[in-house]
XYZ file of C-alpha atoms in Angstrom:
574
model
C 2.795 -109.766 15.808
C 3.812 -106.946 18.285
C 4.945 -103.523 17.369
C 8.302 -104.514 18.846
C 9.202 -107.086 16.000
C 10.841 -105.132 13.013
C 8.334 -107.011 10.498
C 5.188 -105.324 12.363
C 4.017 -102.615 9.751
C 4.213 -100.097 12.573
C 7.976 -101.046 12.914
C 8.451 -101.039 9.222
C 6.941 -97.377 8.785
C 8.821 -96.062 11.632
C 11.938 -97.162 9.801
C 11.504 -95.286 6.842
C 10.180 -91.959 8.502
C 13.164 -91.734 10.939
C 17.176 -93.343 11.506
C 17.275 -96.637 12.915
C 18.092 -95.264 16.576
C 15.348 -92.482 15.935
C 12.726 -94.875 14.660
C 13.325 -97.274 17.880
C 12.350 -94.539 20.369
C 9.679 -93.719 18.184
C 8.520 -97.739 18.497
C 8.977 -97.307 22.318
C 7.038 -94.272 22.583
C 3.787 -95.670 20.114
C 3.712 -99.126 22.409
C 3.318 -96.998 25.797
C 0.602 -94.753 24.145
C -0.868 -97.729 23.411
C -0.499 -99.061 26.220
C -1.681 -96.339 27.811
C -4.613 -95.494 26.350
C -6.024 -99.298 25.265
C -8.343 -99.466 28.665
C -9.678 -95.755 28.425
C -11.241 -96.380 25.269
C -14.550 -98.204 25.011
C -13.953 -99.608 21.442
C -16.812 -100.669 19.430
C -17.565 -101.966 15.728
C -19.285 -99.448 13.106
C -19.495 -99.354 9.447
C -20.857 -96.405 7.714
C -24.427 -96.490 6.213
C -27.134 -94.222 4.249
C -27.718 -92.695 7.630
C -25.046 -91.525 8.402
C -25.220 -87.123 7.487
C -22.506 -84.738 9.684
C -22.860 -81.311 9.985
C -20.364 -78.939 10.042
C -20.620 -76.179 12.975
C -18.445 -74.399 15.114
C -18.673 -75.074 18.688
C -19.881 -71.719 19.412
C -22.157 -71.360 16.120
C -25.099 -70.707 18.147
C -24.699 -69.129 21.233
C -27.027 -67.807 24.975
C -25.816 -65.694 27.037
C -24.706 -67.148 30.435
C -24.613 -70.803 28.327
C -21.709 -72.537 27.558
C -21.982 -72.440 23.734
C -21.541 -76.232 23.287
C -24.552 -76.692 25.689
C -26.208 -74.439 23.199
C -25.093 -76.636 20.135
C -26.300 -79.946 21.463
C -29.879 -78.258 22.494
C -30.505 -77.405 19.345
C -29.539 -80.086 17.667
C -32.108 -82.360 20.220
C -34.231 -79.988 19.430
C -34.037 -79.416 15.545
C -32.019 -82.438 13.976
C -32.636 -85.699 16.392
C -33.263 -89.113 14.309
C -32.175 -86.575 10.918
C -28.752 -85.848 11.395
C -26.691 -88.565 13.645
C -23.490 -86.846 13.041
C -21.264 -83.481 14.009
C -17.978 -82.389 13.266
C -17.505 -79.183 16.005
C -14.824 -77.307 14.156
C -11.527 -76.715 16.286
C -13.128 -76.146 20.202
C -9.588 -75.779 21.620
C -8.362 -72.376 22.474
C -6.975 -70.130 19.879
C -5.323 -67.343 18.897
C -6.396 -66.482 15.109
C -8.289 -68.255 11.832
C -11.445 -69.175 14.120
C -9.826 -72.021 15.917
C -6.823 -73.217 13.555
C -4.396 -71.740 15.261
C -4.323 -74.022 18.457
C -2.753 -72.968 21.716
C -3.641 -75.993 23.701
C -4.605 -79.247 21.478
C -6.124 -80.768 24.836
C -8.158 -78.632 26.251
C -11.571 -77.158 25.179
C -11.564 -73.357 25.048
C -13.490 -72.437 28.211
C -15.864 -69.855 26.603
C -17.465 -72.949 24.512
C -17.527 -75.313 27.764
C -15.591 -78.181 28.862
C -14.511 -81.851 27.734
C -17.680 -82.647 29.615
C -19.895 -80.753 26.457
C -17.676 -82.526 23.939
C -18.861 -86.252 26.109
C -21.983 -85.296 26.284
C -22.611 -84.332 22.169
C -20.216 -87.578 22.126
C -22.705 -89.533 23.460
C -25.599 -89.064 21.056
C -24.075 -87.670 18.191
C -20.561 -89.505 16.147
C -18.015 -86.999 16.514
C -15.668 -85.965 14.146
C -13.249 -83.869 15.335
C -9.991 -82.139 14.030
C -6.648 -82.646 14.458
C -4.567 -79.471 13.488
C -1.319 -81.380 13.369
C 0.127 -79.174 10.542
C 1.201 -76.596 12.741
C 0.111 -74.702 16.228
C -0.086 -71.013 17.148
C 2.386 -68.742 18.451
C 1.426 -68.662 21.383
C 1.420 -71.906 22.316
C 3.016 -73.547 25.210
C 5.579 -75.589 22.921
C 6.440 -72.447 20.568
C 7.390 -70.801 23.531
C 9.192 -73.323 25.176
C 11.271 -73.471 22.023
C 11.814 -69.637 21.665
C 12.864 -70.254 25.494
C 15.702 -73.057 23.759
C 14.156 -75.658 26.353
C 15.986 -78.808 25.372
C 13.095 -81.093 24.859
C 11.209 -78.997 22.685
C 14.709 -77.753 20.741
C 13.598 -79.403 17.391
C 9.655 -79.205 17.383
C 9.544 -76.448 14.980
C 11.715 -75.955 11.588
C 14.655 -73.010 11.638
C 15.538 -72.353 7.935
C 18.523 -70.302 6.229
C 16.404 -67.260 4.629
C 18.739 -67.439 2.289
C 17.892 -71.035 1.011
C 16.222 -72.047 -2.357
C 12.360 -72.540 -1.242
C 10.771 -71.884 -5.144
C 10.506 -74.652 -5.084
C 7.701 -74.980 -2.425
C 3.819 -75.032 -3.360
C 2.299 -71.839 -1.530
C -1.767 -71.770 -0.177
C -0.977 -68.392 0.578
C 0.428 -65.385 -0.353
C 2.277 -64.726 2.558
C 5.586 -65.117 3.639
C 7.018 -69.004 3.973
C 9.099 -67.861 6.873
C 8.630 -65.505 9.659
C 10.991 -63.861 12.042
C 10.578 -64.474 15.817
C 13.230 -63.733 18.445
C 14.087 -66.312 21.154
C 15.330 -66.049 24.444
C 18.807 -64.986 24.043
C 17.609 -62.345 21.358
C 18.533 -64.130 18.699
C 16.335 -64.113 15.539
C 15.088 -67.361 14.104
C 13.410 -67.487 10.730
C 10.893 -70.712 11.163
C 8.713 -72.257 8.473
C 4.754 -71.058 8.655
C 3.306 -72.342 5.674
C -0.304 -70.548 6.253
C 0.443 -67.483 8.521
C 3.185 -65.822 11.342
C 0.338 -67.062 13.802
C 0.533 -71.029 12.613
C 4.130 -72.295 13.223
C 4.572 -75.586 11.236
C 5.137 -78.947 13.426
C 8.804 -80.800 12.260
C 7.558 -83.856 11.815
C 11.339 -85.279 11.905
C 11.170 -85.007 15.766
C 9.990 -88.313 17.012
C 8.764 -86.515 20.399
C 6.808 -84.208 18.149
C 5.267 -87.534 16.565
C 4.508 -89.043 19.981
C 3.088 -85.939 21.501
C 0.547 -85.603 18.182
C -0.631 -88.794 18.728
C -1.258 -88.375 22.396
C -3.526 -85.657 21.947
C -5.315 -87.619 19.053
C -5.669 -90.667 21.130
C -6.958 -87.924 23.620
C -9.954 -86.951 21.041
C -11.134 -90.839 20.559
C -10.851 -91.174 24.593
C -13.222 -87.941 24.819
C -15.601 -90.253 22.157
C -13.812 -88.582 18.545
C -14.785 -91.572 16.191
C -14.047 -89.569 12.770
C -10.614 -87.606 12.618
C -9.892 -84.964 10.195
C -6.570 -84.097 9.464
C -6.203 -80.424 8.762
C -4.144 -79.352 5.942
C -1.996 -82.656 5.928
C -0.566 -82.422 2.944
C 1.812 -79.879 3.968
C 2.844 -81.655 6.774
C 6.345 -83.285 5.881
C 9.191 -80.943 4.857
C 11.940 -81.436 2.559
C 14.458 -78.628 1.203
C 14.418 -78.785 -2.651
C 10.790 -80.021 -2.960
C 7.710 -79.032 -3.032
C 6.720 -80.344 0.457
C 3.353 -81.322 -0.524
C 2.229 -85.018 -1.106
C 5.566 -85.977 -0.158
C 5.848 -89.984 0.155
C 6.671 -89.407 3.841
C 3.617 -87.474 4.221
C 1.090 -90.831 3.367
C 3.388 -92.952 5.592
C 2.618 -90.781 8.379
C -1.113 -90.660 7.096
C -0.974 -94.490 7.490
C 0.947 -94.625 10.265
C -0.993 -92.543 12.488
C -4.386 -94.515 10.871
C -2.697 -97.571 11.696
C -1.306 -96.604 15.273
C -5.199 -95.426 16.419
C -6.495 -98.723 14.986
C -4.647 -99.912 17.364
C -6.861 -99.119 19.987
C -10.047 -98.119 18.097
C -10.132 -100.220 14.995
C -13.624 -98.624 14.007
C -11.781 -94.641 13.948
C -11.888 -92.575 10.694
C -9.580 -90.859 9.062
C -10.174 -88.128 6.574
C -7.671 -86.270 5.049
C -8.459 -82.701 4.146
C -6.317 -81.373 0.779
C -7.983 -78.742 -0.902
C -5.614 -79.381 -3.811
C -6.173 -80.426 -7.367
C -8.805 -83.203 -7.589
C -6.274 -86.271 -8.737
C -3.664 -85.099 -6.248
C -6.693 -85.069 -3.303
C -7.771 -88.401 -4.050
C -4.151 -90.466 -3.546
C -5.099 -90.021 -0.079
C -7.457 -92.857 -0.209
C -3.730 -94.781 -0.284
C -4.544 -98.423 -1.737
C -8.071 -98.454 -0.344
C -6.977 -100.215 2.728
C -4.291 -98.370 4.422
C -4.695 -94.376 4.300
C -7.569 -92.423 4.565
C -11.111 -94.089 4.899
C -12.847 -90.640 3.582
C -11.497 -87.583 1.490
C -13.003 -84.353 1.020
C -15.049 -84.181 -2.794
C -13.223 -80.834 -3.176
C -14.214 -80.554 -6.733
C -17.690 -80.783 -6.115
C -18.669 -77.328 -4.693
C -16.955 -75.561 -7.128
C -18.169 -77.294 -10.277
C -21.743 -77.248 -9.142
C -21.493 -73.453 -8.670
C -20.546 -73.246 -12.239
C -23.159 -75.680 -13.120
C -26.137 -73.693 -11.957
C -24.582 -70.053 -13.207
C -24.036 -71.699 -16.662
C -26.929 -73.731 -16.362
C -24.901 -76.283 -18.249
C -23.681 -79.538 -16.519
C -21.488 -80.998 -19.121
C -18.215 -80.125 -17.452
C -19.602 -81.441 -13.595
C -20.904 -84.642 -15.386
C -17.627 -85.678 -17.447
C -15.913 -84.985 -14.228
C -18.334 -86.879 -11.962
C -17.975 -90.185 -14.402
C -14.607 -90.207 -13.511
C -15.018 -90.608 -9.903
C -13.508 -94.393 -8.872
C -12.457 -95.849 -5.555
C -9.634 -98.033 -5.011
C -11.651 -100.167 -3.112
C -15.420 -100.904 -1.315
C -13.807 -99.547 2.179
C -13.514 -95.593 1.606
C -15.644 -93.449 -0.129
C -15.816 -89.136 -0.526
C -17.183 -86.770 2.065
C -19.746 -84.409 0.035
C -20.238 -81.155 0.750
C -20.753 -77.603 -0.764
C -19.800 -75.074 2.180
C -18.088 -75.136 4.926
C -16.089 -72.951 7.195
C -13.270 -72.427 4.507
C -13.974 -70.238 1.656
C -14.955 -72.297 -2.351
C -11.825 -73.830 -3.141
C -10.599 -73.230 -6.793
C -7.510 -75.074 -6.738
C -9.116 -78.710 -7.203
C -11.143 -77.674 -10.442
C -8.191 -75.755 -12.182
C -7.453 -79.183 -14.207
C -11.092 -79.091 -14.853
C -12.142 -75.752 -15.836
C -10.583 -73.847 -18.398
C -8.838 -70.489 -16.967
C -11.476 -68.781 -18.567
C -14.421 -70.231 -16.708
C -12.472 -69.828 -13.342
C -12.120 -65.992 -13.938
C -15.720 -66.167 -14.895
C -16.403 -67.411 -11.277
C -14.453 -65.377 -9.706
C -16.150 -62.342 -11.381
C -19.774 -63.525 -10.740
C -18.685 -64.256 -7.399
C -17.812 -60.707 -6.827
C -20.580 -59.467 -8.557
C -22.790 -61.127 -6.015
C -20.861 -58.870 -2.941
C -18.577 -61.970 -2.387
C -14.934 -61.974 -1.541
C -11.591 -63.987 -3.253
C -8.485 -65.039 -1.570
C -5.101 -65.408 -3.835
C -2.101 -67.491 -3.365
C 1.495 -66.680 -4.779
C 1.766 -69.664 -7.620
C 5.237 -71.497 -9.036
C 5.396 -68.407 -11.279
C 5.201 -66.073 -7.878
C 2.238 -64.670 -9.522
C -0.935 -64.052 -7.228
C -3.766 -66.572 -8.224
C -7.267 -66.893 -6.926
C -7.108 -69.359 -4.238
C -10.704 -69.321 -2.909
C -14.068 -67.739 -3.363
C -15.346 -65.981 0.151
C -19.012 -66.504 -0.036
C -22.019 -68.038 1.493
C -22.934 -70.584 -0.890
C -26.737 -69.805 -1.389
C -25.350 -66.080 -2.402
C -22.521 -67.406 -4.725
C -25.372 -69.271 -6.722
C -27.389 -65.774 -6.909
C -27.232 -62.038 -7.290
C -28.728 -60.502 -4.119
C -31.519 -58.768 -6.496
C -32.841 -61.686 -8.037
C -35.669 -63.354 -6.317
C -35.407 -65.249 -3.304
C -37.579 -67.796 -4.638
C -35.237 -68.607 -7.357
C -32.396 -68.657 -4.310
C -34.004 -71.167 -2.624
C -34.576 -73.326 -5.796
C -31.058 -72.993 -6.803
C -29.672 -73.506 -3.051
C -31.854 -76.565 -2.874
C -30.810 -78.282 -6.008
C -26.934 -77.993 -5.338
C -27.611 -79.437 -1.709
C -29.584 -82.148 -3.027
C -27.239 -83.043 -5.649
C -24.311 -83.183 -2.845
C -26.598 -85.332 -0.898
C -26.623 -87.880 -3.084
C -23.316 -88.451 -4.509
C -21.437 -91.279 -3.334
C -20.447 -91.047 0.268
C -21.123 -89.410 3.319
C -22.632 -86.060 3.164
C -21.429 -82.844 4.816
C -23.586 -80.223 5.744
C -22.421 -76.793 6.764
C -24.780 -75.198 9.328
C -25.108 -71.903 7.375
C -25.828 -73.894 4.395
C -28.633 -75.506 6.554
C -30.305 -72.490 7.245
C -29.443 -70.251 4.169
C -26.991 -67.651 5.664
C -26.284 -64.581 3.688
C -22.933 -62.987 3.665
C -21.884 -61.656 6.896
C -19.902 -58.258 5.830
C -19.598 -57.207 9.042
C -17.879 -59.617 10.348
C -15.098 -59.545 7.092
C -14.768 -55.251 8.400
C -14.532 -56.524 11.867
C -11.716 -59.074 11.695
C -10.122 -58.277 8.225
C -10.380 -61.571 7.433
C -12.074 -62.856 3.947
C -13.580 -66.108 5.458
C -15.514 -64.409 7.871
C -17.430 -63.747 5.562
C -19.167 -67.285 6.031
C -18.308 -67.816 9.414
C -20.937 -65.717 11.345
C -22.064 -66.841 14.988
C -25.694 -66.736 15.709
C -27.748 -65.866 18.701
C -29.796 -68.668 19.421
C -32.705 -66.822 20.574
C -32.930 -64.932 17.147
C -32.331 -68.190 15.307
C -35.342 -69.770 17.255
C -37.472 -67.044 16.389
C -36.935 -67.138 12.830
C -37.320 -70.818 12.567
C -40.666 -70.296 14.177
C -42.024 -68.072 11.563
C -43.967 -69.590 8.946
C -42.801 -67.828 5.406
C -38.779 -67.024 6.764
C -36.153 -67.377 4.000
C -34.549 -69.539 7.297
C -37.285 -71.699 8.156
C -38.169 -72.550 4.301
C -34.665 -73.581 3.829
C -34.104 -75.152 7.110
C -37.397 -77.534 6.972
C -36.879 -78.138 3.161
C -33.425 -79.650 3.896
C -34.453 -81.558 6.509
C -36.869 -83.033 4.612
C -34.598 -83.929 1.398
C -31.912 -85.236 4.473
C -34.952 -87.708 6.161
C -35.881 -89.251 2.659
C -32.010 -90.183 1.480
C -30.999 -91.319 5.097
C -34.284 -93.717 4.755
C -33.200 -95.009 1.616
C -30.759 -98.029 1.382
C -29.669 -97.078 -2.559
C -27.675 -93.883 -0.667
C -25.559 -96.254 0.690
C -22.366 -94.996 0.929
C -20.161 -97.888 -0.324
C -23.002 -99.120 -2.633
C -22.892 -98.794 -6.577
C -23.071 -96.188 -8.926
C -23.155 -94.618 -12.284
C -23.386 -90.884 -13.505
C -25.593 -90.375 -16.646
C -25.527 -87.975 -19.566
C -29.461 -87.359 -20.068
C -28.660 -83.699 -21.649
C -27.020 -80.415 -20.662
C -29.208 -79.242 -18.129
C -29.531 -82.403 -16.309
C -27.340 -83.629 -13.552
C -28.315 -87.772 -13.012
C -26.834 -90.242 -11.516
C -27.946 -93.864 -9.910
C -27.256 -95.223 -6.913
C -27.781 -99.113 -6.374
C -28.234 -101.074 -3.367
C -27.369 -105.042 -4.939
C -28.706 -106.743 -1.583
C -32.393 -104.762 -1.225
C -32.452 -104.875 -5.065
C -33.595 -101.479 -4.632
C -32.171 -98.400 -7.093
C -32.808 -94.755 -6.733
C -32.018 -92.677 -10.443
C -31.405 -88.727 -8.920
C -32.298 -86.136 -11.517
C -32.068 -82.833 -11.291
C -32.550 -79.529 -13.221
C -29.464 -76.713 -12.921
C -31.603 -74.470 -15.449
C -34.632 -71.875 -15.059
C -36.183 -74.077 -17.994
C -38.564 -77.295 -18.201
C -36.398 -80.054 -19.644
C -37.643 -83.344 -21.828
C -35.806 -86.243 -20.076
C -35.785 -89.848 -21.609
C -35.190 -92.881 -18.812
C -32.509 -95.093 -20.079
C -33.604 -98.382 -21.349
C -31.560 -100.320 -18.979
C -33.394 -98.947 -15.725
C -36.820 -101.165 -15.139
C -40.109 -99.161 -14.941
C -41.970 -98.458 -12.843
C -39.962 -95.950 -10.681
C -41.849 -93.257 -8.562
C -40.810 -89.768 -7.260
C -39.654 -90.424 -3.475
C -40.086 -86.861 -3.016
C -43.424 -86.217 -4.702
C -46.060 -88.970 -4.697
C -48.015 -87.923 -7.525
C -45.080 -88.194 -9.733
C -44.377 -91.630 -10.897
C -43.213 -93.015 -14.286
C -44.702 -96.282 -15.983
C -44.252 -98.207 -19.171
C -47.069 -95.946 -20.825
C -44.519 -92.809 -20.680
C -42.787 -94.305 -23.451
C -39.871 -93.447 -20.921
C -40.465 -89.426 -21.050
C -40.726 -87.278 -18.535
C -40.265 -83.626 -18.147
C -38.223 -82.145 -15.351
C -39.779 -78.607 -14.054
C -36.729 -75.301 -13.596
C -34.807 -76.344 -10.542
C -36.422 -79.581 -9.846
C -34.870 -82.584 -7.594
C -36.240 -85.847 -8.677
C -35.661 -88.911 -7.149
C -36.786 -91.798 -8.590
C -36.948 -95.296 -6.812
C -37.234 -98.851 -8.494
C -36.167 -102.156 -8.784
C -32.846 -103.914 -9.779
């Protein structure tokens, strides 16, 4: 059926997002794209597997002088993570004008200090790329803001003008600052125009078919360049509505589907995940019916509940959670991770933790020289929003012994790695970063804090030495990242169960039906040895994938003992 037919989903979508004259230039518009774009893009088949691991980085995370930084990126990575890690998603590599990258100036062009669209190809080429689409909103300074402030026609309703004196309590607030900011346009006029995150990030209106059609240029732009996974920043803001809250509106997962639907088009095997650092059941209706929305969703939960895990050294609250993890279907599953560029969410855990156990973070989190972000809430009372903090330093004090932060690092990236899903793996994460204060007194911003750029040369040099906090961290997560991508169980649309073996423990089992193969994951989120008893249901023998003098038979009457901080992974039949 073609797009043109009012029965084509496309057509039907369209419909309810815009008037029926509105919605038919939108249909005209979507068929040219396609159109246009159907014999740039070599299109091929791919389904996720066990070996499929993407790291987070920015496209000038490590940089040489005289080097375009995304040259840089991709050495490394050939020289470090070949045949380990088959997967990057470069943080936002167009030009900018604030919030390291998410304030876009020019969504199709690659800022020229990182390299050109010829670096993106070439990373494109051995690497999957996930890329992002920062369709929320653009900076200030880009070429569309200013052609509005300039009252060009064309670009006349691309942004949102709104009374100041209109009811917006309504509105749920990530931030603390104001929901609408004063600029003046050509004529001297002042216009007060919605900027949900800052002045410097001017919100798209989404009710402007050419805004629509533009968006989807530039993303069809990314898959041309070789995108295959694309993340949609901050989308569930996206759609605006006066007397609402403007988040998770139903318009907002029709144009989640629709733009999933529209890329399919031309590149059936694309990705979608949306990112909605919100409460965990409200972040997980992205997945849509299983079939239709987003393939992957950030696990926001997770990095926040295993920080509490560890401190507490107590994993009732992350394993109760955990056993209430479903999919809608066997075609999407969660992207894992602990860190990333963003700061330690809090809001997705506040139906999970008490208020008490949040403050408790927050405190500790401070205690260890870390840094919190607050939004204004319903109440327009300041919350915490986010914990600014390297994750290895959240998880311990920077007097306690760097043994027992590796141990404790270790443990919460091994647990991430195994969850169900794809894992992400933030580059500082990868080779233990420490809070970067500098950087928070240079820009003023808290989520510097975890966003420090690194000299290559000075990163070589420390993975060369033998004993380095970097290098012991770096090689012992390649190592636990080479075992699980080798391992059909980790599958990432396999089955799975989470298991209460005691307070301490964190297990779960992971079940690959066609290999008959299972891997039980156990690991220890306290300083002490812990009794464990294998359930009766799971066939002996298993053996240790990571250690291969540990293996349990029928004459351990099923007990084993887990050592302070251990990762055990233990492999058996079906």
């Amino acid at each position: 059926m073609h797009i043109s037919n009012p029965e084509h989903t496309i057509n039907k979508r369209l419909n309810r997002l815009y008037p029926p004259e509105i919605a038919q230039k939108a249909v005209n518009s979507i068929i040219d794209l396609i159109f246009k774009y159907k014999s740039r893009v070599d299109s091929k088949e791919y389904k996720l597997s066990q070996k499929d691991v993407i790291l987070i980085s920015y496209g000038n995370q490590v940089t040489r002088e005289s080097e375009p930084s995304l040259q840089t990126l991709k050495e490394f990575m050939d020289k470090h993570l070949k045949g380990i890690i088959n997967s990057i998603h470069i943080l936002p590599f167009y030009p900018y004008s604030s919030d390291d990258g998410f304030s876009v100036v020019n969504y199709n062009t690659v800022d020229p200090h990182m390299g050109s669209w010829r670096e993106i190809e070439q990373i494109s080429a051995d690497y999957r790329l996930m890329v992002d689409g920062v369709i929320n909103h653009v900076s200030q300074f880009s070429d569309w803001f200013k052609a509005y402030l300039e009252n060009d026609e064309y670009f006349k309703d691309f942004f949102i003008e709104v009374d100041p004196s209109a009811d917006l309590r309504k509105v749920v607030r990530p931030r603390s600052t104001p929901l609408l900011s004063e600029f003046l346009d050509a004529n001297g006029r002042v216009k007060n125009i919605w900027t949900t995150f800052s002045k410097d990030q001017v919100d798209l209106n989404y009710k402007s078919h050419r805004v629509l059609r533009n968006v989807l240029d530039s993303l069809f732009y990314y898959i041309e360049k070789g995108a295959r996974i694309i993340r949609l920043d901050a989308i569930a803001f996206i759609w605006k509505e006066l007397g609402t809250s403007c988040v998770h509106l139903p318009q907002t997962h029709e144009l989640i589907q629709l733009i999933r639907e529209v890329l399919h088009e031309v590149a059936p095997e694309v990705i979608i995940i949306t990112e909605t650092n919100v409460p965990h059941d409200e972040n997980v209706s992205y997945f849509g019916s299983g079939d239709d929305e987003a393939q992957m969703v950030y696990n926001f939960a997770l990095p926040p509940l295993l920080i509490h895990s560890i401190l507490n050294q107590d994993t009732k609250k992350l394993t109760s959670w955990a056993k209430t993890l479903t999919l809608p279907s066997d075609k999407v599953c969660f992207f894992n991770f602990t860190a990333s560029h963003d700061g330690i969410g809090l809001r997705p855990v506040h139906d999970i933790l008490s208020k008490e156990e949040i403050e408790n973070l927050v405190s500790t989190v401070k205690e260890h020289k870390g840094l919190v972000s607050y939004r204004m809430d319903e109440n327009a009372v300041e919350s915490p929003y986010e914990l600014n903090c390297s994750y290895i330093d959240a998880l311990t004090h920077p007097d306690e012994d760097s043994n027992l932060r590796l141990k404790r690092m270790l443990v919460a990236q091994a647990t991430a790695l195994v969850m169900p899903g794809v894992p992400g793996i933030y580059f500082h994460s990868l080779v233990g970063s420490r809070n970067y204060h500098d950087g928070v007194k240079h820009s003023g911003q808290n989520r510097t804090i975890n966003r420090e750029k690194l000299n290559i040369d000075w990163l070589e040099t420390k993975l060369a030495k033998q004993g380095s906090s970097v290098k012991t961290m770096f090689d012992s997560y390649k190592r636990l990242i080479s075992i699980r991508i080798s391992e059909k169980a980790f599958d990432p649309f396999g089955s799975f169960r989470f298991l209460d073996l005691g307070s301490k423990l964190f297990a779960l089992e992971q079940t690959c039906k066609e290999c008959e193969q299972r891997v039980l994951a156990i690991h220890n989120f306290s300083n002490e040895r812990v009794k464990c008893t294998i359930p009766e249901d799971i066939s002996l023998p298993l053996y240790d994938i990571l250690s291969s003098n540990f293996t349990v038979t029928i004459k351990d009457n099923r007990e084993i003992y887990i050592e302070p901080y251990q990762i055990v992974w233990l492999k058996g039949n079906v």
